[in-house]
């Protein structure tokens, strides 16, 4: 317990830091509600003028977009971005001299942010229910959805960590992060359900890590992924966690050896 206490304190500090910016929180919730309403209007208009859409019903599409927006409150947080800022100002050198595991420090700091933003999901969900009626699946499906959500979260966390470790060699990765964000938005299924893509592309996109983050839990929620497919898709998500975890270990091990202190 003593070994993990510093990291719990780091998370508490990050939680308190995020809670300081209350106006930003209210703005974020308000922005999410506006997007929920706009997505409802867009999907309604699209289905009204395209009766041939069969991949999802109108209600499933609205539910999909609403749950995706709620998930984004947690999924869009880059828990390890502190690594890049510390590399840029050189303060990471002092972190290496502290009696802590530096990557766990970054994860703890980010966890405090995630826990705080996860707490905002409850009021956001209640307000969203007042705007649109979303489907609620059976308890069994909800359990599998949250399990898949957790696996997708760790896929995103480790992928961001690997990406941020590139800053050991380049210092600046903003352009690369933008590219990855655009690809994730397109191929992750957050904005456009992947079932709307051509069948030829779907078989390729579903095996990519981007789909493991958003699309898999969302398609479980709306019932497109059926119970007999649960084990296969969950194992695919777990596979990406293992791959990115191995990559993260190597990137950190070799990248941290490049840190040098210049000047006094």
Coordinates of C-alpha atoms in Angstrom, one line a residue:
X1 CA 0.0 0.0 0.0
X2 CA 2.9 2.3 0.8
X3 CA 4.3 1.8 -2.7
X4 CA 1.1 2.9 -4.4
X5 CA 0.3 5.8 -2.1
X6 CA 2.4 8.4 -4.0
X7 CA 0.5 7.6 -7.2
X8 CA -2.9 7.9 -5.5
X9 CA -1.8 11.3 -4.3
X10 CA -0.8 12.3 -7.8
X11 CA -4.2 11.3 -9.0
X12 CA -5.9 13.3 -6.2
X13 CA -3.9 16.4 -7.1
X14 CA -4.9 16.0 -10.8
X15 CA -8.5 15.5 -9.8
X16 CA -8.5 18.7 -7.7
X17 CA -6.7 20.6 -10.5
X18 CA -9.4 19.6 -13.0
X19 CA -12.2 20.5 -10.5
X20 CA -10.7 24.0 -10.3
X21 CA -11.9 24.8 -13.8
X22 CA -15.6 24.5 -13.1
X23 CA -16.6 26.9 -15.9
X24 CA -14.8 24.7 -18.5
X25 CA -16.6 21.6 -17.1
X26 CA -20.0 23.3 -17.5
X27 CA -19.0 24.5 -21.0
X28 CA -18.0 21.0 -21.9
X29 CA -21.3 19.5 -20.8
X30 CA -23.2 22.3 -22.6
X31 CA -21.2 21.6 -25.8
X32 CA -21.9 17.9 -25.5
X33 CA -25.6 18.5 -25.2
X34 CA -25.6 20.8 -28.3
X35 CA -23.8 18.1 -30.2
X36 CA -26.3 15.4 -29.1
X37 CA -29.1 17.6 -30.4
X38 CA -27.3 18.3 -33.7
X39 CA -26.5 14.6 -34.3
X40 CA -30.2 13.8 -33.7
X41 CA -31.2 16.4 -36.3
X42 CA -28.6 15.1 -38.8
X43 CA -29.5 11.5 -38.4
X44 CA -33.2 12.2 -38.6
X45 CA -32.7 14.2 -41.8
X46 CA -30.4 11.5 -43.4
X47 CA -32.9 8.7 -42.7
X48 CA -35.8 10.8 -43.9
X49 CA -34.1 11.3 -47.3
X50 CA -32.5 7.8 -47.5
X51 CA -35.0 5.1 -46.8
X52 CA -32.5 2.5 -48.0
X53 CA -30.3 2.7 -44.9
X54 CA -30.5 -0.7 -43.2
X55 CA -27.3 -1.1 -41.3
X56 CA -28.8 0.7 -38.2
X57 CA -32.3 1.9 -37.5
X58 CA -32.8 5.6 -36.9
X59 CA -33.1 5.1 -33.1
X60 CA -30.0 2.9 -33.1
X61 CA -28.0 5.6 -35.0
X62 CA -29.1 8.2 -32.5
X63 CA -28.3 5.9 -29.6
X64 CA -24.9 5.1 -31.1
X65 CA -23.9 8.8 -31.5
X66 CA -25.2 9.8 -28.1
X67 CA -23.2 7.0 -26.3
X68 CA -20.2 7.8 -28.5
X69 CA -20.3 11.4 -27.3
X70 CA -20.5 10.3 -23.7
X71 CA -17.6 7.9 -24.1
X72 CA -15.5 10.8 -25.7
X73 CA -15.6 12.6 -22.3
X74 CA -13.1 9.9 -21.1
X75 CA -11.6 8.4 -24.3
X76 CA -10.5 11.8 -25.7
X77 CA -8.2 12.5 -22.7
X78 CA -4.5 11.8 -23.5
X79 CA -3.4 10.6 -20.1
X80 CA 0.3 10.7 -20.9
X81 CA 0.6 14.1 -22.7
X82 CA 2.4 15.3 -19.6
X83 CA 5.4 13.4 -20.9
X84 CA 5.7 15.7 -24.0
X85 CA 5.5 18.9 -22.0
X86 CA 8.1 17.7 -19.6
X87 CA 10.4 16.8 -22.4
X88 CA 10.0 20.2 -24.0
X89 CA 10.8 22.2 -20.8
X90 CA 13.4 19.6 -19.5
X91 CA 11.7 19.0 -16.2
X92 CA 11.6 15.3 -16.9
X93 CA 15.3 15.2 -15.8
X94 CA 14.2 15.9 -12.2
X95 CA 11.5 13.3 -12.4
X96 CA 14.1 10.7 -13.1
X97 CA 15.8 11.6 -9.8
X98 CA 12.7 11.1 -7.7
X99 CA 12.0 7.7 -6.0
X100 CA 9.0 7.0 -8.3
X101 CA 8.3 5.1 -11.5
X102 CA 8.0 7.9 -13.9
X103 CA 5.5 6.3 -16.4
X104 CA 3.2 5.5 -13.4
X105 CA 3.4 9.1 -12.4
X106 CA 2.1 10.1 -15.8
X107 CA -0.6 7.5 -15.7
X108 CA -1.6 8.6 -12.2
X109 CA -1.8 12.3 -13.2
X110 CA -3.9 11.3 -16.2
X111 CA -6.1 9.0 -14.1
X112 CA -7.1 11.9 -11.9
X113 CA -8.3 13.8 -15.0
X114 CA -10.1 10.7 -16.3
X115 CA -12.0 10.1 -13.0
X116 CA -13.1 13.7 -12.8
X117 CA -14.4 13.7 -16.4
X118 CA -16.0 10.3 -15.9
X119 CA -18.0 11.9 -13.1
X120 CA -19.4 14.4 -15.5
X121 CA -20.9 11.6 -17.6
X122 CA -23.8 11.1 -15.1
X123 CA -25.2 14.7 -15.4
X124 CA -24.4 14.7 -19.1
X125 CA -26.3 11.4 -19.5
X126 CA -29.3 12.6 -17.6
X127 CA -29.5 15.8 -19.6
X128 CA -29.0 13.9 -22.9
X129 CA -31.9 11.7 -22.0
X130 CA -34.1 14.8 -21.8
X131 CA -33.1 15.7 -25.4
X132 CA -33.1 12.3 -27.1
X133 CA -34.4 8.9 -26.1
X134 CA -31.6 6.4 -26.3
X135 CA -32.0 2.6 -26.1
X136 CA -30.9 0.8 -23.0
X137 CA -29.8 -2.8 -23.6
X138 CA -30.1 -5.8 -21.3
X139 CA -27.9 -6.0 -18.2
X140 CA -25.7 -8.7 -19.8
X141 CA -25.1 -6.5 -22.8
X142 CA -24.3 -3.6 -20.5
X143 CA -21.7 -5.7 -18.7
X144 CA -20.0 -6.7 -21.9
X145 CA -20.2 -3.1 -23.2
X146 CA -18.4 -1.7 -20.1
X147 CA -15.8 -4.5 -20.3
X148 CA -15.2 -3.6 -24.0
X149 CA -15.2 0.1 -23.1
X150 CA -12.4 -0.6 -20.5
X151 CA -10.4 -2.6 -23.0
X152 CA -10.8 0.2 -25.6
X153 CA -9.8 2.7 -23.1
X154 CA -6.5 0.9 -22.4
X155 CA -5.9 0.5 -26.2
X156 CA -6.1 4.3 -26.5
X157 CA -4.1 5.0 -23.4
X158 CA -1.2 2.8 -24.5
X159 CA -1.3 4.0 -28.1
X160 CA -1.1 7.6 -26.9
X161 CA 1.9 6.7 -24.6
X162 CA 3.8 5.1 -27.6
X163 CA 3.0 8.2 -29.6
X164 CA 4.2 10.5 -26.9
X165 CA 7.4 8.5 -26.4
X166 CA 8.4 9.6 -30.0
X167 CA 9.0 13.0 -28.5
X168 CA 12.2 11.5 -26.9
X169 CA 13.6 11.7 -30.5
X170 CA 11.7 14.7 -32.0
X171 CA 10.5 16.8 -29.0
X172 CA 7.6 18.0 -31.0
X173 CA 4.8 15.6 -32.1
X174 CA 1.8 17.9 -32.4
X175 CA 1.4 17.4 -36.2
X176 CA 1.7 13.6 -35.7
X177 CA -0.9 13.7 -33.0
X178 CA -3.3 15.7 -35.3
X179 CA -2.9 13.0 -38.0
X180 CA -3.6 10.2 -35.6
X181 CA -6.6 12.0 -34.2
X182 CA -8.0 12.5 -37.7
X183 CA -7.5 8.8 -38.5
X184 CA -9.0 7.8 -35.2
X185 CA -12.1 10.0 -35.8
X186 CA -12.5 8.5 -39.3
X187 CA -11.7 4.8 -38.7
X188 CA -12.5 4.5 -35.0
X189 CA -16.3 4.8 -35.5
X190 CA -16.8 7.7 -33.1
X191 CA -18.4 9.9 -35.7
X192 CA -19.5 7.6 -38.5
X193 CA -20.5 4.0 -37.6
X194 CA -18.2 1.6 -39.4
X195 CA -21.2 -0.5 -40.5
X196 CA -21.9 2.4 -43.0
X197 CA -18.5 1.8 -44.8
X198 CA -18.4 -0.5 -47.9
X199 CA -18.2 -4.2 -46.9
X200 CA -14.8 -4.5 -48.6
X201 CA -13.3 -1.8 -46.3
X202 CA -15.1 -3.0 -43.2
X203 CA -13.2 -6.3 -43.0
X204 CA -9.9 -4.4 -43.0
X205 CA -10.9 -1.5 -40.7
X206 CA -12.3 -3.8 -38.0
X207 CA -8.9 -5.4 -37.3
X208 CA -7.2 -2.0 -36.8
X209 CA -6.6 -0.6 -33.3
X210 CA -8.8 2.4 -34.0
X211 CA -12.0 0.3 -34.2
X212 CA -11.1 -1.4 -30.9
X213 CA -11.4 2.0 -29.1
X214 CA -14.8 3.2 -30.1
X215 CA -16.5 1.0 -32.7
X216 CA -16.4 -2.4 -30.8
X217 CA -18.1 -1.2 -27.5
X218 CA -20.6 0.9 -29.4
X219 CA -21.6 -1.9 -31.8
X220 CA -22.0 -4.2 -28.8
X221 CA -24.2 -1.6 -27.1
X222 CA -26.6 -1.3 -30.1
X223 CA -26.6 -5.0 -30.8
X224 CA -24.8 -5.2 -34.1
X225 CA -22.2 -7.4 -32.5
X226 CA -24.1 -10.4 -31.2
X227 CA -23.3 -12.6 -28.2
X228 CA -21.7 -15.3 -30.2
X229 CA -19.1 -12.7 -31.4
X230 CA -18.3 -11.3 -28.0
X231 CA -15.3 -13.5 -27.3
X232 CA -13.7 -12.8 -30.7
X233 CA -14.0 -9.0 -30.5
X234 CA -12.9 -8.8 -26.9
X235 CA -9.8 -11.0 -27.6
X236 CA -9.0 -8.7 -30.6
X237 CA -9.1 -5.7 -28.2
X238 CA -6.9 -7.6 -25.7
X239 CA -4.4 -8.4 -28.5
X240 CA -4.0 -4.7 -29.3
X241 CA -3.4 -4.0 -25.6
X242 CA -0.6 -6.5 -25.5
X243 CA 1.0 -5.2 -28.8
X244 CA 0.9 -1.6 -27.6
X245 CA 2.1 -2.6 -24.1
X246 CA 5.2 -4.3 -25.6
X247 CA 5.8 -1.3 -27.9
X248 CA 5.4 1.1 -24.9
X249 CA 8.0 -0.8 -22.8
X250 CA 10.6 -0.7 -25.7
X251 CA 9.9 3.0 -26.6
X252 CA 10.2 4.0 -22.9
X253 CA 13.4 2.0 -22.3
X254 CA 15.2 3.3 -25.4
X255 CA 13.8 6.8 -25.3
X256 CA 14.6 7.5 -21.6
X257 CA 18.2 6.7 -22.3
X258 CA 18.3 9.7 -24.7
X259 CA 17.5 12.2 -21.9
X260 CA 20.5 14.5 -21.3
X261 CA 20.8 17.6 -19.1
X262 CA 22.4 20.7 -20.6
X263 CA 23.5 23.8 -18.7
X264 CA 23.0 24.4 -15.0

